[in-house]
Amino acid sequence: MTRVYLDNNATTRVDSRVVEKMLPYFADAFGNASSTHLFGEEVSTAVREARRSVQALVGAAHDHEIVFTSGGTESDNAAILAGLAATEGRDEIVTSAVEHPAILSLIEHLRDKQGVKVHVIGVDEHGRLDIDAYRAALGPKTAIVSMMWANNETGTLFPVASLAEIAHEAGALFHTDAVQAVGKTPIDVKSTKIDFLSLSAHKLHGPKGVGALYVRKGTKFSPLIRGGHQERTRRGGTENTPGIVGLGMAAEIARVGLDEEAVQIGALRDRLESRILKEIGHCRVSGDLESRLPNTANIAFFDIEGEAVLTNLNRAGIAASTGSACTAGSNEPSHVLKAMNVPAQALQGAVRFSLSRDNSEADVDRVMEVLPGVVAKLREMAQTVTETQPALT
Ligand code: PLP
């Protein structure tokens, strides 16, 4: 069976060039990057090179502003906690209702267990942040703001550069979860007021379990993981050198190909989306159509369950998702779509298709061979159920 993978916001296939680059760092170059002998030196040189590649991808002014971590979740946790610890007399957090659980569950924990005051800012029906509410929530008590660069479910982009300016005007630090944005949309942190930025290798064809946190030079930083002096004492623990080398290579490939890939992937996504709207109908696209990642299409199929669509697609060898892989199987409607007030008849029917450089027109064509029949069958079943239900008295 031909397999089609359209769940690249959950994770991406590791690029073969990345695998090749990583391989020597498992056995031949196995040294500890902190060791001062030749075995350590060859590895620390590779880590330095990887740091520079990540620096270049996000446009950081200095390579030491990049701290390697175990991935997006750790970077998010580290940033929020560092932000709270850095700002004396300020103990409030401002975030959005559509953040990833890596932010929202930490913030809920801080609110419930430590009494931290949290302001959660809503979005409109397109997923755009309520800027007036954002401004109103900021004040002399705000320690840190955390606003994602790109939404993992809809691809909607927040105007993070201007949100960071606004946060700084209020004297607060600004973190952005850019896990879905890095490698898909141009980023130049040095031209912004962003203090912290999270990224993760496995979303950009790198390995799982490695990521980075950008920490602007001069920002007070208290580590989440304490231990040895690795990462300039900002993240203890022996470096995951194969992973870091893999992230560096993935970052380099992403940086070089970014513009071209954005156009190619965007054209494929648009082809898929327009065919679905035209050939299936009675569905709509969720997200900000004016400002979106090029690879993400979140489509709400009215009157049917997204989970049922996915099960049927899966049987035909096609992988997509209803939303975040971290909430998959929970059966709860997406908190992102709920925050966007997506109408009830569409809320349960959401399916996220997320593409990458690995996809082709043949993948889109294959989906369109299968999907119209799946949706028609499910709608027919839903119709039969409605007709056979006893009338309410
Ligand atoms: N933030 C966003 C927006 C994500 O999409 C994800 C992964 O799904 C994460 C954070 C977590 O990243 P990681 O899987 O590297 O911990």
Short mmCIF file of C-alpha atoms and ligand atoms in Angstrom, two decimals:
data_model
loop_
_atom_site.label_atom_id
_atom_site.label_comp_id
_atom_site.label_asym_id
_atom_site.label_seq_id
_atom_site.Cartn_x
_atom_site.Cartn_y
_atom_site.Cartn_z
CA MET A 1 0.00 0.00 0.00
CA THR A 2 1.31 3.50 -0.80
CA ARG A 3 1.78 5.38 2.43
CA VAL A 4 1.23 9.11 2.61
CA TYR A 5 2.44 11.07 5.62
CA LEU A 6 0.67 14.38 6.19
CA ASP A 7 1.34 14.79 9.91
CA ASN A 8 4.56 16.76 9.76
CA ASN A 9 3.54 19.13 12.55
CA ALA A 10 3.62 16.10 14.86
CA THR A 11 7.08 15.13 13.68
CA THR A 12 9.14 14.95 10.51
CA ARG A 13 11.25 12.25 8.92
CA VAL A 14 14.92 12.77 9.72
CA ASP A 15 16.66 13.98 6.56
CA SER A 16 19.17 11.44 5.25
CA ARG A 17 21.88 14.14 5.24
CA VAL A 18 21.19 14.65 8.95
CA VAL A 19 21.48 10.93 9.68
CA GLU A 20 24.76 10.79 7.78
CA LYS A 21 26.15 13.73 9.73
CA MET A 22 25.10 12.23 13.07
CA LEU A 23 26.42 8.69 12.59
CA PRO A 24 30.11 9.27 13.45
CA TYR A 25 29.09 10.86 16.76
CA PHE A 26 27.70 7.60 18.15
CA ALA A 27 30.86 5.51 17.94
CA ASP A 28 33.91 7.11 16.29
CA ALA A 29 33.63 10.57 17.79
CA PHE A 30 32.14 9.45 21.08
CA GLY A 31 34.03 11.80 23.41
CA ASN A 32 32.49 14.01 26.05
CA ALA A 33 32.27 17.55 24.69
CA SER A 34 33.51 18.90 28.03
CA SER A 35 36.71 16.82 28.00
CA THR A 36 39.84 18.75 27.15
CA HIS A 37 41.64 15.88 25.40
CA LEU A 38 41.49 15.18 21.67
CA PHE A 39 38.41 12.96 21.98
CA GLY A 40 36.52 15.78 23.63
CA GLU A 41 37.88 18.45 21.33
CA GLU A 42 36.62 16.88 18.11
CA VAL A 43 33.15 16.70 19.63
CA SER A 44 33.15 20.18 21.09
CA THR A 45 34.18 21.52 17.69
CA ALA A 46 31.13 19.80 16.15
CA VAL A 47 28.88 21.19 18.89
CA ARG A 48 30.24 24.68 18.19
CA GLU A 49 29.51 24.27 14.49
CA ALA A 50 25.95 23.10 15.26
CA ARG A 51 25.42 26.09 17.56
CA ARG A 52 26.43 28.42 14.73
CA SER A 53 24.00 26.73 12.35
CA VAL A 54 21.13 27.21 14.80
CA GLN A 55 22.27 30.78 15.41
CA ALA A 56 22.12 31.45 11.67
CA LEU A 57 18.69 29.88 11.26
CA VAL A 58 17.07 32.10 13.90
CA GLY A 59 19.22 35.17 13.22
CA ALA A 60 20.77 35.40 16.68
CA ALA A 61 23.54 37.97 17.12
CA HIS A 62 25.84 35.62 19.09
CA ASP A 63 26.32 31.87 19.06
CA HIS A 64 26.37 31.69 22.86
CA GLU A 65 22.75 32.87 22.87
CA ILE A 66 21.82 29.30 21.78
CA VAL A 67 21.43 26.79 24.63
CA PHE A 68 20.91 23.16 23.63
CA THR A 69 18.08 21.33 25.40
CA SER A 70 16.14 18.08 25.09
CA GLY A 71 13.49 19.67 22.85
CA GLY A 72 10.64 22.12 22.63
CA THR A 73 8.96 21.17 25.89
CA GLU A 74 12.12 21.65 27.93
CA SER A 75 12.91 24.94 26.19
CA ASP A 76 9.41 26.23 26.93
CA ASN A 77 9.59 25.21 30.59
CA ALA A 78 13.09 26.65 30.97
CA ALA A 79 12.09 29.99 29.46
CA ILE A 80 8.97 30.53 31.54
CA LEU A 81 10.67 29.59 34.80
CA ALA A 82 13.74 31.68 33.99
CA GLY A 83 11.48 34.62 33.17
CA LEU A 84 9.66 34.33 36.48
CA ALA A 85 12.94 34.07 38.39
CA ALA A 86 14.59 36.97 36.55
CA THR A 87 12.19 39.74 37.33
CA GLU A 88 12.07 40.95 40.91
CA GLY A 89 8.72 42.25 42.13
CA ARG A 90 6.99 40.82 39.04
CA ASP A 91 5.18 37.51 39.28
CA GLU A 92 2.46 37.44 36.63
CA ILE A 93 2.42 35.59 33.31
CA VAL A 94 0.60 36.57 30.14
CA THR A 95 -0.03 33.95 27.47
CA SER A 96 -2.61 32.98 24.85
CA ALA A 97 -5.46 30.49 24.91
CA VAL A 98 -4.05 28.62 21.90
CA GLU A 99 -0.57 27.72 23.16
CA HIS A 100 0.78 24.18 23.06
CA PRO A 101 0.35 22.04 26.22
CA ALA A 102 4.11 22.49 26.81
CA ILE A 103 3.21 26.04 27.87
CA LEU A 104 -0.38 25.74 29.05
CA SER A 105 0.11 22.80 31.42
CA LEU A 106 3.16 24.42 33.04
CA ILE A 107 1.30 27.68 33.46
CA GLU A 108 -1.74 25.94 34.95
CA HIS A 109 0.59 24.17 37.38
CA LEU A 110 2.21 27.47 38.39
CA ARG A 111 -1.21 29.02 38.88
CA ASP A 112 -2.70 26.13 40.86
CA LYS A 113 0.32 25.14 42.95
CA GLN A 114 2.24 28.36 43.33
CA GLY A 115 -0.47 30.99 43.10
CA VAL A 116 1.11 32.68 40.07
CA LYS A 117 -1.38 35.04 38.44
CA VAL A 118 -1.95 34.10 34.83
CA HIS A 119 -3.65 36.13 32.09
CA VAL A 120 -4.79 33.99 29.17
CA ILE A 121 -5.55 36.13 26.13
CA GLY A 122 -8.21 34.99 23.68
CA VAL A 123 -8.25 34.92 19.89
CA ASP A 124 -10.85 35.76 17.25
CA GLU A 125 -12.50 33.32 14.85
CA HIS A 126 -9.39 33.34 12.65
CA GLY A 127 -7.08 32.58 15.56
CA ARG A 128 -5.73 36.15 15.73
CA LEU A 129 -4.72 37.43 19.15
CA ASP A 130 -6.95 40.01 20.85
CA ILE A 131 -4.36 42.79 20.96
CA ASP A 132 -6.48 45.13 23.13
CA ALA A 133 -6.92 42.41 25.75
CA TYR A 134 -3.18 41.73 25.53
CA ARG A 135 -2.27 45.34 26.18
CA ALA A 136 -4.76 45.52 29.03
CA ALA A 137 -3.33 42.41 30.72
CA LEU A 138 0.21 43.78 30.81
CA GLY A 139 1.29 45.82 33.79
CA PRO A 140 3.96 46.47 36.41
CA LYS A 141 3.48 42.94 37.78
CA THR A 142 4.02 41.11 34.46
CA ALA A 143 7.18 39.02 34.65
CA ILE A 144 7.02 37.23 31.32
CA VAL A 145 4.85 36.96 28.25
CA SER A 146 4.75 33.72 26.25
CA MET A 147 3.18 33.83 22.80
CA MET A 148 3.70 31.19 20.15
CA TRP A 149 5.13 32.18 16.77
CA ALA A 150 3.03 29.68 14.77
CA ASN A 151 0.12 27.61 15.94
CA ASN A 152 0.67 23.87 15.66
CA GLU A 153 -2.97 23.11 14.79
CA THR A 154 -3.88 25.87 12.35
CA GLY A 155 -0.50 27.32 11.35
CA THR A 156 -1.70 30.82 12.28
CA LEU A 157 1.20 33.22 12.82
CA PHE A 158 1.17 35.67 15.70
CA PRO A 159 2.89 39.04 15.08
CA VAL A 160 5.51 38.18 17.68
CA ALA A 161 7.91 41.02 16.86
CA SER A 162 5.29 43.62 17.73
CA LEU A 163 3.97 41.58 20.68
CA ALA A 164 7.53 41.57 22.07
CA GLU A 165 7.77 45.38 21.67
CA ILE A 166 4.54 45.78 23.60
CA ALA A 167 5.77 43.43 26.35
CA HIS A 168 9.01 45.40 26.69
CA GLU A 169 7.11 48.70 26.93
CA ALA A 170 5.50 47.19 30.04
CA GLY A 171 8.91 46.10 31.34
CA ALA A 172 8.19 42.37 30.88
CA LEU A 173 10.33 39.69 29.28
CA PHE A 174 9.07 38.00 26.10
CA HIS A 175 9.24 34.32 25.17
CA THR A 176 8.04 32.76 21.96
CA ASP A 177 7.40 29.08 21.35
CA ALA A 178 8.67 28.95 17.78
CA VAL A 179 8.74 25.15 17.59
CA GLN A 180 6.44 25.10 14.55
CA ALA A 181 7.82 28.24 12.96
CA VAL A 182 11.55 27.57 12.85
CA GLY A 183 12.58 26.27 9.46
CA LYS A 184 9.20 27.11 7.90
CA THR A 185 9.13 30.89 8.09
CA PRO A 186 12.00 33.42 8.20
CA ILE A 187 13.15 34.34 11.71
CA ASP A 188 15.60 37.03 12.70
CA VAL A 189 15.56 37.41 16.48
CA LYS A 190 18.25 40.08 16.57
CA SER A 191 15.94 42.55 14.84
CA THR A 192 13.26 41.99 17.51
CA LYS A 193 12.85 42.41 21.27
CA ILE A 194 12.34 38.67 21.83
CA ASP A 195 14.25 37.49 24.94
CA PHE A 196 13.66 33.73 24.67
CA LEU A 197 12.76 31.50 21.70
CA SER A 198 12.12 27.74 21.79
CA LEU A 199 12.78 25.35 18.94
CA SER A 200 12.85 21.60 18.44
CA ALA A 201 14.90 19.51 16.00
CA HIS A 202 12.28 16.88 15.17
CA LYS A 203 9.95 19.45 13.62
CA LEU A 204 12.57 20.35 11.01
CA HIS A 205 13.77 16.94 9.83
CA GLY A 206 16.19 16.57 12.73
CA PRO A 207 16.27 13.94 15.47
CA LYS A 208 13.86 13.67 18.39
CA GLY A 209 14.86 14.61 21.92
CA VAL A 210 16.98 17.64 21.09
CA GLY A 211 16.17 21.30 20.74
CA ALA A 212 17.39 24.71 21.71
CA LEU A 213 16.48 27.79 23.65
CA TYR A 214 17.60 31.18 22.39
CA VAL A 215 18.43 33.42 25.34
CA ARG A 216 19.19 37.02 24.40
CA LYS A 217 22.59 38.20 25.58
CA GLY A 218 22.26 40.05 28.88
CA THR A 219 18.96 38.37 29.88
CA LYS A 220 19.17 37.04 33.42
CA PHE A 221 18.90 33.26 33.18
CA SER A 222 18.38 30.76 35.92
CA PRO A 223 18.68 27.15 34.67
CA LEU A 224 15.88 24.62 34.75
CA ILE A 225 18.35 21.74 34.89
CA ARG A 226 21.24 22.23 37.26
CA GLY A 227 24.32 20.09 37.20
CA GLY A 228 27.68 20.52 35.53
CA HIS A 229 28.96 23.56 33.71
CA GLN A 230 27.71 22.51 30.27
CA GLU A 231 26.12 25.15 28.09
CA ARG A 232 27.83 27.89 30.14
CA THR A 233 26.08 26.57 33.26
CA ARG A 234 22.66 27.20 31.72
CA ARG A 235 21.78 23.53 31.18
CA GLY A 236 23.50 20.81 33.18
CA GLY A 237 24.12 17.32 31.80
CA THR A 238 26.50 15.78 29.27
CA GLU A 239 25.57 17.09 25.84
CA ASN A 240 23.59 14.85 23.50
CA THR A 241 26.26 15.25 20.85
CA PRO A 242 24.77 13.13 18.02
CA GLY A 243 21.46 14.94 18.57
CA ILE A 244 23.06 18.38 18.65
CA VAL A 245 25.07 17.65 15.50
CA GLY A 246 21.83 16.44 13.87
CA LEU A 247 19.99 19.61 14.90
CA GLY A 248 22.83 21.70 13.47
CA MET A 249 22.67 19.92 10.13
CA ALA A 250 18.86 20.12 10.03
CA ALA A 251 19.10 23.85 10.77
CA GLU A 252 21.63 24.38 7.99
CA ILE A 253 19.52 22.51 5.44
CA ALA A 254 16.39 24.38 6.54
CA ARG A 255 18.10 27.78 6.33
CA VAL A 256 19.50 27.22 2.85
CA GLY A 257 16.24 25.87 1.42
CA LEU A 258 13.72 27.90 3.40
CA ASP A 259 12.41 30.30 0.76
CA GLU A 260 12.18 27.74 -2.01
CA GLU A 261 10.59 25.11 0.22
CA ALA A 262 8.03 27.56 1.56
CA VAL A 263 6.88 28.20 -2.01
CA GLN A 264 6.86 24.51 -2.99
CA ILE A 265 5.16 23.25 0.16
CA GLY A 266 2.73 26.18 0.13
CA ALA A 267 1.70 25.32 -3.43
CA LEU A 268 1.05 21.69 -2.46
CA ARG A 269 -0.94 22.73 0.62
CA ASP A 270 -3.01 25.16 -1.44
CA ARG A 271 -3.66 22.48 -4.05
CA LEU A 272 -4.87 20.07 -1.37
CA GLU A 273 -6.98 22.70 0.35
CA SER A 274 -8.64 24.03 -2.78
CA ARG A 275 -9.42 20.54 -4.07
CA ILE A 276 -11.00 19.61 -0.73
CA LEU A 277 -13.14 22.75 -0.67
CA LYS A 278 -14.18 22.28 -4.29
CA GLU A 279 -14.56 18.51 -4.57
CA ILE A 280 -15.92 17.73 -1.10
CA GLY A 281 -17.61 20.89 0.07
CA HIS A 282 -19.54 21.63 3.26
CA CYS A 283 -16.25 22.24 5.05
CA ARG A 284 -14.11 25.22 5.91
CA VAL A 285 -10.52 26.10 6.63
CA SER A 286 -9.68 27.13 10.20
CA GLY A 287 -6.93 29.68 10.78
CA ASP A 288 -5.75 33.06 9.59
CA LEU A 289 -5.68 32.73 5.82
CA GLU A 290 -3.72 35.99 5.57
CA SER A 291 -0.97 34.92 7.91
CA ARG A 292 -0.31 31.21 8.14
CA LEU A 293 2.49 28.68 7.88
CA PRO A 294 2.77 27.42 4.30
CA ASN A 295 2.54 23.74 5.29
CA THR A 296 -0.60 23.54 7.45
CA ALA A 297 -4.24 23.04 6.45
CA ASN A 298 -6.78 22.64 9.22
CA ILE A 299 -10.08 21.65 7.66
CA ALA A 300 -13.36 21.28 9.50
CA PHE A 301 -15.68 18.76 7.81
CA PHE A 302 -19.17 19.69 8.92
CA ASP A 303 -21.40 17.16 10.68
CA ILE A 304 -18.88 14.30 10.95
CA GLU A 305 -16.14 13.30 13.36
CA GLY A 306 -12.54 14.15 12.46
CA GLU A 307 -11.44 11.01 14.31
CA ALA A 308 -13.59 8.88 11.99
CA VAL A 309 -12.08 10.59 8.94
CA LEU A 310 -8.60 9.82 10.28
CA THR A 311 -9.41 6.17 11.00
CA ASN A 312 -10.61 5.71 7.44
CA LEU A 313 -7.66 7.57 5.94
CA ASN A 314 -5.31 5.50 8.09
CA ARG A 315 -6.81 2.30 6.67
CA ALA A 316 -5.90 3.62 3.23
CA GLY A 317 -2.34 4.35 4.36
CA ILE A 318 -2.79 8.11 4.83
CA ALA A 319 -1.67 9.74 8.07
CA ALA A 320 -3.02 13.09 9.27
CA SER A 321 -4.29 14.18 12.70
CA THR A 322 -7.03 16.07 14.45
CA GLY A 323 -4.65 18.42 16.19
CA SER A 324 -1.73 18.21 18.55
CA ALA A 325 -0.15 14.75 18.83
CA CYS A 326 0.12 15.49 22.55
CA THR A 327 -3.67 15.48 22.91
CA ALA A 328 -4.41 12.77 20.33
CA GLY A 329 -6.96 10.22 21.47
CA SER A 330 -8.39 12.49 24.19
CA ASN A 331 -11.67 12.90 22.25
CA GLU A 332 -11.91 16.43 23.63
CA PRO A 333 -12.45 19.06 20.94
CA SER A 334 -9.29 21.04 20.32
CA HIS A 335 -8.71 23.90 22.79
CA VAL A 336 -7.38 25.93 19.86
CA LEU A 337 -10.54 25.60 17.77
CA LYS A 338 -12.72 26.12 20.85
CA ALA A 339 -10.84 29.36 21.59
CA MET A 340 -11.57 30.37 17.97
CA ASN A 341 -15.28 29.75 18.51
CA VAL A 342 -15.41 27.31 15.61
CA PRO A 343 -19.12 26.44 15.24
CA ALA A 344 -20.29 23.23 16.98
CA GLN A 345 -21.13 21.43 13.71
CA ALA A 346 -17.50 21.86 12.60
CA LEU A 347 -15.63 21.52 15.89
CA GLN A 348 -15.58 17.73 16.01
CA GLY A 349 -14.88 17.43 12.30
CA ALA A 350 -11.44 19.05 12.29
CA VAL A 351 -8.57 17.37 10.47
CA ARG A 352 -5.06 18.79 10.29
CA PHE A 353 -2.99 18.05 7.22
CA SER A 354 0.61 19.17 7.66
CA LEU A 355 3.10 18.86 4.82
CA SER A 356 6.85 18.95 4.47
CA ARG A 357 9.61 18.81 1.87
CA ASP A 358 8.99 15.05 1.70
CA ASN A 359 5.54 15.46 0.12
CA SER A 360 4.70 15.55 -3.56
CA GLU A 361 1.76 16.20 -5.87
CA ALA A 362 1.25 12.43 -5.97
CA ASP A 363 0.53 12.53 -2.21
CA VAL A 364 -2.13 15.20 -2.69
CA ASP A 365 -3.65 13.22 -5.56
CA ARG A 366 -3.70 10.06 -3.45
CA VAL A 367 -5.52 11.87 -0.62
CA MET A 368 -8.05 13.15 -3.12
CA GLU A 369 -8.64 9.63 -4.42
CA VAL A 370 -9.65 8.50 -0.96
CA LEU A 371 -10.96 11.45 1.06
CA PRO A 372 -14.12 12.37 -0.91
CA GLY A 373 -15.42 8.78 -0.55
CA VAL A 374 -14.58 8.69 3.16
CA VAL A 375 -16.37 11.95 3.88
CA ALA A 376 -19.41 10.96 1.77
CA LYS A 377 -19.70 7.62 3.56
CA LEU A 378 -19.45 9.20 7.02
CA ARG A 379 -21.99 11.87 6.12
CA GLU A 380 -24.36 9.23 4.88
CA MET A 381 -23.97 7.30 8.12
CA ALA A 382 -24.48 10.45 10.19
CA GLN A 383 -27.60 11.22 8.17
CA THR A 384 -29.01 7.72 8.75
CA VAL A 385 -28.39 8.02 12.50
CA THR A 386 -30.17 11.38 12.62
CA GLU A 387 -33.15 10.06 10.66
CA THR A 388 -33.57 6.94 12.79
CA GLN A 389 -33.29 8.80 16.10
CA PRO A 390 -36.65 9.13 17.92
CA ALA A 391 -38.02 12.66 17.85
CA LEU A 392 -37.59 14.57 21.09
CA THR A 393 -40.86 15.33 22.82
N1 PLP B 1 5.46 23.67 21.11
C1 PLP B 1 4.79 23.44 19.98
C2 PLP B 1 4.08 24.56 19.30
C3 PLP B 1 4.76 22.15 19.44
O1 PLP B 1 4.07 21.92 18.32
C4 PLP B 1 5.45 21.12 20.11
C5 PLP B 1 5.41 19.71 19.60
O2 PLP B 1 4.38 19.24 19.18
C6 PLP B 1 6.16 21.42 21.29
C7 PLP B 1 6.14 22.71 21.75
C8 PLP B 1 6.91 20.38 22.03
O3 PLP B 1 8.14 20.08 21.41
P1 PLP B 1 8.91 18.72 21.74
O4 PLP B 1 8.13 17.62 21.12
O5 PLP B 1 10.26 18.90 21.10
O6 PLP B 1 9.01 18.63 23.22
#
